[in-house]
Tab-separated table of C-alpha atoms in Angstrom:
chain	number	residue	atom	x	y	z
D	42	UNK	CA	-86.887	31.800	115.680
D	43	UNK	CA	-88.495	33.719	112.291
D	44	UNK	CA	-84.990	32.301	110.590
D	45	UNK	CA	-86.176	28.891	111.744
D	46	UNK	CA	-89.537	28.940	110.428
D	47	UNK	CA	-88.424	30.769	107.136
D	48	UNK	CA	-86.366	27.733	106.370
D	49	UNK	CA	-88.915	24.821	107.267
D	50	UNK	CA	-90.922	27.018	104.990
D	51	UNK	CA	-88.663	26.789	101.885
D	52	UNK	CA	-88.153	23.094	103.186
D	53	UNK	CA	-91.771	22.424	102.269
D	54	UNK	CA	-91.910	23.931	99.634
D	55	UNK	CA	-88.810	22.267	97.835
D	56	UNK	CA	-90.540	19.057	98.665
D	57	UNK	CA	-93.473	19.630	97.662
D	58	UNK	CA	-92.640	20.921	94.349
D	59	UNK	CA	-90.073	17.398	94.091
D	60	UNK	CA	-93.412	15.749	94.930
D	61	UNK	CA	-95.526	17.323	92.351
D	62	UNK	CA	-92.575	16.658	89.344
D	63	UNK	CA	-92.746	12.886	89.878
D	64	UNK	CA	-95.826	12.200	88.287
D	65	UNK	CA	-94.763	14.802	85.099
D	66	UNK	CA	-91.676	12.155	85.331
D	67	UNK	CA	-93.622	9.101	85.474
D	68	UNK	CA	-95.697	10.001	83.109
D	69	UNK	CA	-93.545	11.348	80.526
D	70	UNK	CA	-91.450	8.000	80.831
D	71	UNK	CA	-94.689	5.913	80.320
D	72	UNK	CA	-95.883	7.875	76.929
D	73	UNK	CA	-92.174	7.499	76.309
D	74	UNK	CA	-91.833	7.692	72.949
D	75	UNK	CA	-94.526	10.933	71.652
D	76	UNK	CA	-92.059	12.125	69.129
D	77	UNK	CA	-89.317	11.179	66.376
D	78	UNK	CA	-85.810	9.698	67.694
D	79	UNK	CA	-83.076	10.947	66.563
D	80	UNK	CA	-80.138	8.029	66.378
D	81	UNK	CA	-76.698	10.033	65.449
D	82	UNK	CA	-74.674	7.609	63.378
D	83	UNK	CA	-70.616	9.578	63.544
D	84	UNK	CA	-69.552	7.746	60.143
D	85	UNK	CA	-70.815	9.137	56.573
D	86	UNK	CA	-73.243	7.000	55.026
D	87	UNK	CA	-73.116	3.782	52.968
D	88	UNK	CA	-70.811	2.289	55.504
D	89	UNK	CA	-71.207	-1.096	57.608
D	90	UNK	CA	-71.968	1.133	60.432
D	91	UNK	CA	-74.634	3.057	58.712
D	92	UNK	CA	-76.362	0.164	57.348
D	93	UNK	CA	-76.260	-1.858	60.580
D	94	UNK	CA	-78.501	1.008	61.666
D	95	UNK	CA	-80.540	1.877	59.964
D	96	UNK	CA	-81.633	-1.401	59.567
D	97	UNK	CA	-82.232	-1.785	63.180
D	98	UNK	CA	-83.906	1.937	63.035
D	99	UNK	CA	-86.794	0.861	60.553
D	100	UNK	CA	-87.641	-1.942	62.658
D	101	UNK	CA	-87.472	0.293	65.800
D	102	UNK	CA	-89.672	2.719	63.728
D	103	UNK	CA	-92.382	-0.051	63.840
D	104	UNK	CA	-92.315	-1.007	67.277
D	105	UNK	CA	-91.999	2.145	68.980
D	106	UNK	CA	-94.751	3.746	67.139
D	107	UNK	CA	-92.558	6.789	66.557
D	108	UNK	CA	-89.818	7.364	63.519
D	109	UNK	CA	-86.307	6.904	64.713
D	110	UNK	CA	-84.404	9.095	62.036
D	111	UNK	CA	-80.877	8.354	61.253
D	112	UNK	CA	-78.805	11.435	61.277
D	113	UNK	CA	-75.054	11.411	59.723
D	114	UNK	CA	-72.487	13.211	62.045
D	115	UNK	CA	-69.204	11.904	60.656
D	116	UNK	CA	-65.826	13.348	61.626
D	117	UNK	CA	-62.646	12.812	63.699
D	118	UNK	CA	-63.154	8.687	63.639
D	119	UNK	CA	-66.580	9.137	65.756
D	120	UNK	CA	-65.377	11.800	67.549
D	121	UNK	CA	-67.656	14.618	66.355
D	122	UNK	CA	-70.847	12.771	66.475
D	123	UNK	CA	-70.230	10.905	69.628
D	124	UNK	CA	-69.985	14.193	71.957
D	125	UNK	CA	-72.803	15.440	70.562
D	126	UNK	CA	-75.077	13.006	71.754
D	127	UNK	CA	-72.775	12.954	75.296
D	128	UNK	CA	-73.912	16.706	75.866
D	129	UNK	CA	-77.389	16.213	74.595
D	130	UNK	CA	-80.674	15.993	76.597
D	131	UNK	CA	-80.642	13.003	78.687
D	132	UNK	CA	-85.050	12.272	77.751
D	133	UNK	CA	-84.250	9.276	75.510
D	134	UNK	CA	-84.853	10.869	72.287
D	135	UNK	CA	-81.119	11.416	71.224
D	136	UNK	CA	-79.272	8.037	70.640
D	137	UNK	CA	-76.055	7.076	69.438
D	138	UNK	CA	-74.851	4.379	67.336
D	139	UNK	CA	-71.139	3.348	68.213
D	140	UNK	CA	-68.918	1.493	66.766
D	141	UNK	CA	-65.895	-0.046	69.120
D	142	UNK	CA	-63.210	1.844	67.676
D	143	UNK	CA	-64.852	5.104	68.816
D	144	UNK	CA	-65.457	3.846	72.832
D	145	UNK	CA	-62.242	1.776	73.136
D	146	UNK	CA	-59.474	2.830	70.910
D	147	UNK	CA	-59.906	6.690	70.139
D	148	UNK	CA	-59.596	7.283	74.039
D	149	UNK	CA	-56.217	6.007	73.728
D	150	UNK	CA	-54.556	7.317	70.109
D	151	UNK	CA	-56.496	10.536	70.655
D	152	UNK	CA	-54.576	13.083	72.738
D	153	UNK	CA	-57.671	14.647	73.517
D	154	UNK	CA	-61.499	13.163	73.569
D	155	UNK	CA	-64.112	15.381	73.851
D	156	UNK	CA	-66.306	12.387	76.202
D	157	UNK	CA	-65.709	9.533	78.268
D	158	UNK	CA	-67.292	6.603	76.478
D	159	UNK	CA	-68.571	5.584	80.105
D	160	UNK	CA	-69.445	8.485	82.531
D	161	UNK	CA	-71.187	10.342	79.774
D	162	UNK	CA	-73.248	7.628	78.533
D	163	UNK	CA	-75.269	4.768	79.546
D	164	UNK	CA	-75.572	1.918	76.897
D	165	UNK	CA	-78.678	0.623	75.784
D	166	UNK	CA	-77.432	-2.729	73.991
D	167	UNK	CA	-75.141	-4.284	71.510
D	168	UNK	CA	-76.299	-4.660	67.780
D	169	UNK	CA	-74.034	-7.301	66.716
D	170	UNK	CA	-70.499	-8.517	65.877
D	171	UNK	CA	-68.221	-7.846	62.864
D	172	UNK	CA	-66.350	-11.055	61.697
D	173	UNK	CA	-62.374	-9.846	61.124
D	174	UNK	CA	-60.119	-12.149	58.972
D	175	UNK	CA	-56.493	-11.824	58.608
D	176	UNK	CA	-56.074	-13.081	54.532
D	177	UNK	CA	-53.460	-13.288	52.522
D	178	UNK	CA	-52.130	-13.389	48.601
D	179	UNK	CA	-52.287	-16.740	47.070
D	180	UNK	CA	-48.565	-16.417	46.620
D	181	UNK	CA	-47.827	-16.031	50.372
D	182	UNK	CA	-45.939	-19.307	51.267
D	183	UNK	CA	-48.172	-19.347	54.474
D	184	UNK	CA	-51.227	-21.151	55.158
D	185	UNK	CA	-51.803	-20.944	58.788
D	186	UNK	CA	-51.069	-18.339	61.834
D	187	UNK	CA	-48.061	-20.392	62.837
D	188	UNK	CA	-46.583	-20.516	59.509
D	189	UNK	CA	-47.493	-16.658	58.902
D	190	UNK	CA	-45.592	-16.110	62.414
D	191	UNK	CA	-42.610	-18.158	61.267
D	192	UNK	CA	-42.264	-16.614	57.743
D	193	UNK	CA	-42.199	-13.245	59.147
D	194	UNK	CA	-39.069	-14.077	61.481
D	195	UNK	CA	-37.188	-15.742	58.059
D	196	UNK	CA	-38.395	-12.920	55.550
D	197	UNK	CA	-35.903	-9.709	55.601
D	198	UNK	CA	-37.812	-7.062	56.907
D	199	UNK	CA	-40.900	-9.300	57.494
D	200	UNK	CA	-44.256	-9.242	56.328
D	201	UNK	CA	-46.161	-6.299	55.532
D	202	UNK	CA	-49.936	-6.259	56.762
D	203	UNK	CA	-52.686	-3.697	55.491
D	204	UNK	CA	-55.613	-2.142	57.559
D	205	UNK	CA	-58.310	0.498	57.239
D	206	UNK	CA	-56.106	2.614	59.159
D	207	UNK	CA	-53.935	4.049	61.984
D	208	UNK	CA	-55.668	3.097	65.198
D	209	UNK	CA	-58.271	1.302	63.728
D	210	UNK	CA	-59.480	-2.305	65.287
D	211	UNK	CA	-57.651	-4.056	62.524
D	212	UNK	CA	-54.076	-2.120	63.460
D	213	UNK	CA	-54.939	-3.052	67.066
D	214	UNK	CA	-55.494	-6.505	65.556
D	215	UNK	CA	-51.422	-6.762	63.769
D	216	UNK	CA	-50.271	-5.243	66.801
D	217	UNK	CA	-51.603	-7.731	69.200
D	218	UNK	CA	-50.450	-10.268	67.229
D	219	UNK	CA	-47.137	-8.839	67.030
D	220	UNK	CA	-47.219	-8.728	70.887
D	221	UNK	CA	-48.434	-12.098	71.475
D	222	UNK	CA	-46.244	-14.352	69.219
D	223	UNK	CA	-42.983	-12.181	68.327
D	224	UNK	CA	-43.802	-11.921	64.657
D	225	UNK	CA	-42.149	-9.714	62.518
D	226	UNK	CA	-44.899	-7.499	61.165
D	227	UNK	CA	-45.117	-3.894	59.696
D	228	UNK	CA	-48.296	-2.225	59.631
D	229	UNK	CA	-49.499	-0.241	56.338
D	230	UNK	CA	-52.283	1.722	56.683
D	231	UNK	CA	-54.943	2.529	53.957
D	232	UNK	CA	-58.005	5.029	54.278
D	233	UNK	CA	-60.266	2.109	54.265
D	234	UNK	CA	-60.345	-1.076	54.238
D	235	UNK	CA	-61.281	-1.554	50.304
D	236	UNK	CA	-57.960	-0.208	49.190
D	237	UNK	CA	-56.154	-2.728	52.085
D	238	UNK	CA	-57.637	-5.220	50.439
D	239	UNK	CA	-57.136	-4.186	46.676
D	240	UNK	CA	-52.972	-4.093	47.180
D	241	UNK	CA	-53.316	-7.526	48.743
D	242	UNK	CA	-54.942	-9.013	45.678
D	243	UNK	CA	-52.521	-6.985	43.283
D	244	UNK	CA	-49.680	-8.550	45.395
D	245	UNK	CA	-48.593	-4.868	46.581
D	246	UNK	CA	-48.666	-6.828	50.085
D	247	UNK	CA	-48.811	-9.900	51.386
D	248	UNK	CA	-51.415	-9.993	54.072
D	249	UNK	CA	-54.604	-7.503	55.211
D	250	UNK	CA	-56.773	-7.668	58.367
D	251	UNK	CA	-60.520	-7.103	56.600
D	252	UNK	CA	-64.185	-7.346	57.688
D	253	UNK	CA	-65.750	-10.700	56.406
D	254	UNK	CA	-68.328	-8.660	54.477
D	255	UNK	CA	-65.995	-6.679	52.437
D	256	UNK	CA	-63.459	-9.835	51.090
D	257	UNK	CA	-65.964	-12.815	50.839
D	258	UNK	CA	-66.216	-13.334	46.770
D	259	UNK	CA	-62.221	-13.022	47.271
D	260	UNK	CA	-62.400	-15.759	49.676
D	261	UNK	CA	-64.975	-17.865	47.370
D	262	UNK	CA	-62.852	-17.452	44.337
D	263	UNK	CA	-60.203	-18.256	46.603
D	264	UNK	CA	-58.412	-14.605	45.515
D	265	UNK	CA	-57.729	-14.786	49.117
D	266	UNK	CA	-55.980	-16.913	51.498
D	267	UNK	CA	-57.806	-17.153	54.990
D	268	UNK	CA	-55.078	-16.986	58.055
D	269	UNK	CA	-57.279	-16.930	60.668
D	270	UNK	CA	-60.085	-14.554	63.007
D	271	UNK	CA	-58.817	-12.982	65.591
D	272	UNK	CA	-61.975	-13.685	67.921
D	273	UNK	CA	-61.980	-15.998	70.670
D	274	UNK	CA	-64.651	-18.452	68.969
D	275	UNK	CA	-65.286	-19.217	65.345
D	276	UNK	CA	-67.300	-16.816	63.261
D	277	UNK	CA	-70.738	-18.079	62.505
D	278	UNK	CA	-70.330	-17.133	58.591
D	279	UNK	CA	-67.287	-18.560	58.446
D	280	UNK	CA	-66.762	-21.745	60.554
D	281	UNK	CA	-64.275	-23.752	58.625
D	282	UNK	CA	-61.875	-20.697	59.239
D	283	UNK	CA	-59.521	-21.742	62.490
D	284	UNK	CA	-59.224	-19.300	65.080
D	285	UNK	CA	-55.547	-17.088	66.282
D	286	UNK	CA	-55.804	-19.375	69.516
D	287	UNK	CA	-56.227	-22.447	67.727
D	288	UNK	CA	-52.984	-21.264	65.456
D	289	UNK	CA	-51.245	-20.522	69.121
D	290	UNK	CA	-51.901	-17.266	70.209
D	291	UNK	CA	-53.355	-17.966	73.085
D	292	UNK	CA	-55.942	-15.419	74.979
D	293	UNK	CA	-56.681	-13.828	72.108
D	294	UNK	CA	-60.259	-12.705	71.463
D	295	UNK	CA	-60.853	-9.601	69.398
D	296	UNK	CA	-63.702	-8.703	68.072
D	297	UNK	CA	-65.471	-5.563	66.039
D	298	UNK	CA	-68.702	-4.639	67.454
D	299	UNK	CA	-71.354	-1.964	66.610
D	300	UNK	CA	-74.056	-0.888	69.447
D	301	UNK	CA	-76.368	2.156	70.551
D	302	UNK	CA	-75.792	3.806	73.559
D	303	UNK	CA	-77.711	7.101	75.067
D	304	UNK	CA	-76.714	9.937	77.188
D	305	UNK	CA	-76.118	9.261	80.644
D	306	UNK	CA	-78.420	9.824	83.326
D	307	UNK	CA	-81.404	8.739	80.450
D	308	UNK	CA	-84.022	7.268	82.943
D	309	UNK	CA	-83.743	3.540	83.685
D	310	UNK	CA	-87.640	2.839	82.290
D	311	UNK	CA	-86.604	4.418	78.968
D	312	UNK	CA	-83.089	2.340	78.872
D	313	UNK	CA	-85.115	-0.826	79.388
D	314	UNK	CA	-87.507	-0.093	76.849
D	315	UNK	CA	-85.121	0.724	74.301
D	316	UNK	CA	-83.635	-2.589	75.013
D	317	UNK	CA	-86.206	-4.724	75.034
D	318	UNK	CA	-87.290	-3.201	71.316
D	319	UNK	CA	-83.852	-3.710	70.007
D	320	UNK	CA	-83.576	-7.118	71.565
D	321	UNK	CA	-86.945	-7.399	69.241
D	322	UNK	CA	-85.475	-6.382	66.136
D	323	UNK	CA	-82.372	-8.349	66.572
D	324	UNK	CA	-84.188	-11.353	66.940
D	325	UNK	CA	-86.631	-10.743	64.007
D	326	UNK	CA	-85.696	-12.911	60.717
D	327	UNK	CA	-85.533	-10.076	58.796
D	328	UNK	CA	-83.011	-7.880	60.244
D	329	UNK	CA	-80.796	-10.543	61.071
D	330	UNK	CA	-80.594	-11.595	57.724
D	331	UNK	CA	-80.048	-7.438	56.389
D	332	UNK	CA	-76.907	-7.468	59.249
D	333	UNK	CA	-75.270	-10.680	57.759
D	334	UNK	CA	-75.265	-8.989	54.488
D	335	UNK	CA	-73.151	-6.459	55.889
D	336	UNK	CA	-71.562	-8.992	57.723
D	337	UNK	CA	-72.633	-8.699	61.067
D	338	UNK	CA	-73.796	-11.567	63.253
D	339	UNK	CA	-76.895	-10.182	65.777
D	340	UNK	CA	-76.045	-10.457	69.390
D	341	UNK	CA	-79.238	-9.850	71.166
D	342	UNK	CA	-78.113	-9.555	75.245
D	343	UNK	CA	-78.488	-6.700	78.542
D	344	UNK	CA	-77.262	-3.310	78.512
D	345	UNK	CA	-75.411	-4.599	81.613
D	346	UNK	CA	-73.322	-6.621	79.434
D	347	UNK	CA	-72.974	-4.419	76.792
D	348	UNK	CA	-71.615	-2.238	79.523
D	349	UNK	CA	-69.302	-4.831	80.892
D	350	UNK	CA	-67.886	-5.000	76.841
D	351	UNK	CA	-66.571	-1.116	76.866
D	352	UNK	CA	-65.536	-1.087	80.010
D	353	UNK	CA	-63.349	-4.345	79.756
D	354	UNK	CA	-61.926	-3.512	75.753
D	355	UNK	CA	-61.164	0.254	77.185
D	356	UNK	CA	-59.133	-1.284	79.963
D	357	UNK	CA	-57.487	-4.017	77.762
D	358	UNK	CA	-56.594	-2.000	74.530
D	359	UNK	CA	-54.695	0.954	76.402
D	360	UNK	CA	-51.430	-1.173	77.401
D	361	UNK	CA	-51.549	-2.668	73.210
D	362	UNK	CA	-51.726	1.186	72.291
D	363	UNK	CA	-49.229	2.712	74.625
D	364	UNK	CA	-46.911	-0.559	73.626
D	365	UNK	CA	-47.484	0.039	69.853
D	366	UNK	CA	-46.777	3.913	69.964
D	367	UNK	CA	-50.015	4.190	68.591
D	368	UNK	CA	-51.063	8.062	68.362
D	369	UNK	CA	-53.466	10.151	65.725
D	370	UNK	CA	-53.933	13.929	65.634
């Protein structure tokens, strides 16, 4: 009997202490944010990634009323950076800027990830998406995917394409299009895509997979040969450039995305409140205009569906990756 009313006791009490944290909750969620946010960016500085946010951070420095401080984690393509901000405090004030590569490709070259891009985080919305071209020297006898396709099967030892690296969105990219249309294509990775790009105007090779940012004097001066973009739809920047499906590689739509996610388990009131501000800044004039100069086209939308976008390229990649042999250290 004394055992029974010992534990209705400590029943009680539990609730009543659960009771009395709710409003401390609540309330800490509504003042939500009283101090700086800290939004880890895994890449060194001076990148696409880093300027994509910290554009987007000065405007959310404005709205939220509180600084949101980029902080440069770079290492192990993401890697480093991104499980810091998996293990930290799940209050909103650690955030993580991600580029697709990290969420949907390392998980599958990397033998070992120190996260899972979606039980250990809970996104908070997409920034925008990266226009890739596939390009080509002047002197390419190629103007189009299907003749690219077909002068890889007739060329001994086919055509040689360069990307910013093993694993990277643009080797995913060649090796889709390998998949999908038979083509005989080697891959050649650089440590970047600048130096890609620089052996494809020298006429080291013939063709590179490049962000639209990076290669548009080329393609003005018309240094550069435009294939195609590997995206379902045509890029907004570059409309008059066809895309793989129209040049018959059907179900084809790649695309390179940045986005901020948070820990997981961050409250829902703080998630939707970081999403309606950077729905804000993504619509404002300003910073749209900052992320097409690093070419970046702003793609206001839900979490949800910024969720539904890792989950669905982590599912799709892995069979191109295992296929390829694709593997980094």
């Amino acid at each position: 009997m004394n055992d029974s009313k010992t534990f209705l006791r400590r029943r009680d009490l539990l609730a009543a202490s659960a009771l009395a944290a709710l409003p401390t909750l609540g309330f800490a969620q509504a003042g939500y944010p009283n101090k700086p946010i800290r939004l880890v960016i895994p890449f060194a500085p001076g990148g696409v990634t880093d300027t994509s946010g910290r554009a987007v951070a000065e405007f959310l420095s404005k709205r939220l009323g509180q600084q949101v401080v980029p902080d440069n984690r770079p290492g192990a393509s993401g890697n480093i950076g991104s499980q810091q901000v998996a293990t930290a405090e799940p209050d909103g004030y650690t955030l993580l800027l991600v580029l697709d590569g990290t969420f949907v490709i390392n998980p599958h070259v990397y033998e070992k990830v120190p996260f899972d891009p979606v039980r250990d985080f809970a996104p908070v919305g997409k920034i925008g998406d990266s226009t890739i071209i596939l390009v080509a020297n002047p002197g390419v006898k190629a103007r189009t995917l299907k003749e690219v396709v077909a002068l890889s099967k007739t060329t001994p030892g086919g055509l040689s394409y360069g990307t910013s690296g093993n694993g990277s969105i643009t080797h995913i990219a060649g090796e889709l299009l390998r998949q999908r249309t038979g083509a005989n294509l080697t891959h050649v990775p650089y440590k970047g895509g600048g130096p890609a790009v620089a052996d494809v105007l020298a006429g080291h090779i013939p063709l590179a997979f490049a962000s639209a940012a990076s290669i548009s004097g080329h393609l003005k001066s018309g240094k550069l040969v435009p294939i195609g973009v590997p995206s379902g739809k045509r890029s907004p920047q570059y409309p008059d450039i066809p895309t793989f499906a129209e040049g018959g590689a059907s179900n084809f739509d790649l695309n390179s995305w940045v986005g901020i996610v948070a820990p997981a388990r961050t409250p829902q009131p703080i998630l939707e409140r970081l999403n309606k501000e950077l729905n804000a800044a993504l619509n404002d004039p300003g910073v749209r205009e900052k992320l097409a100069g690093s070419g970046i086209g702003a793609a206001p939308g839900t979490a949800e569906s910024f969720g539904a976008v890792i989950r669905n390229e982590l599912a799709g990649y892995g069979p191109v990756v295992k296929s390829a042999g694709i593997k980094l250290d």
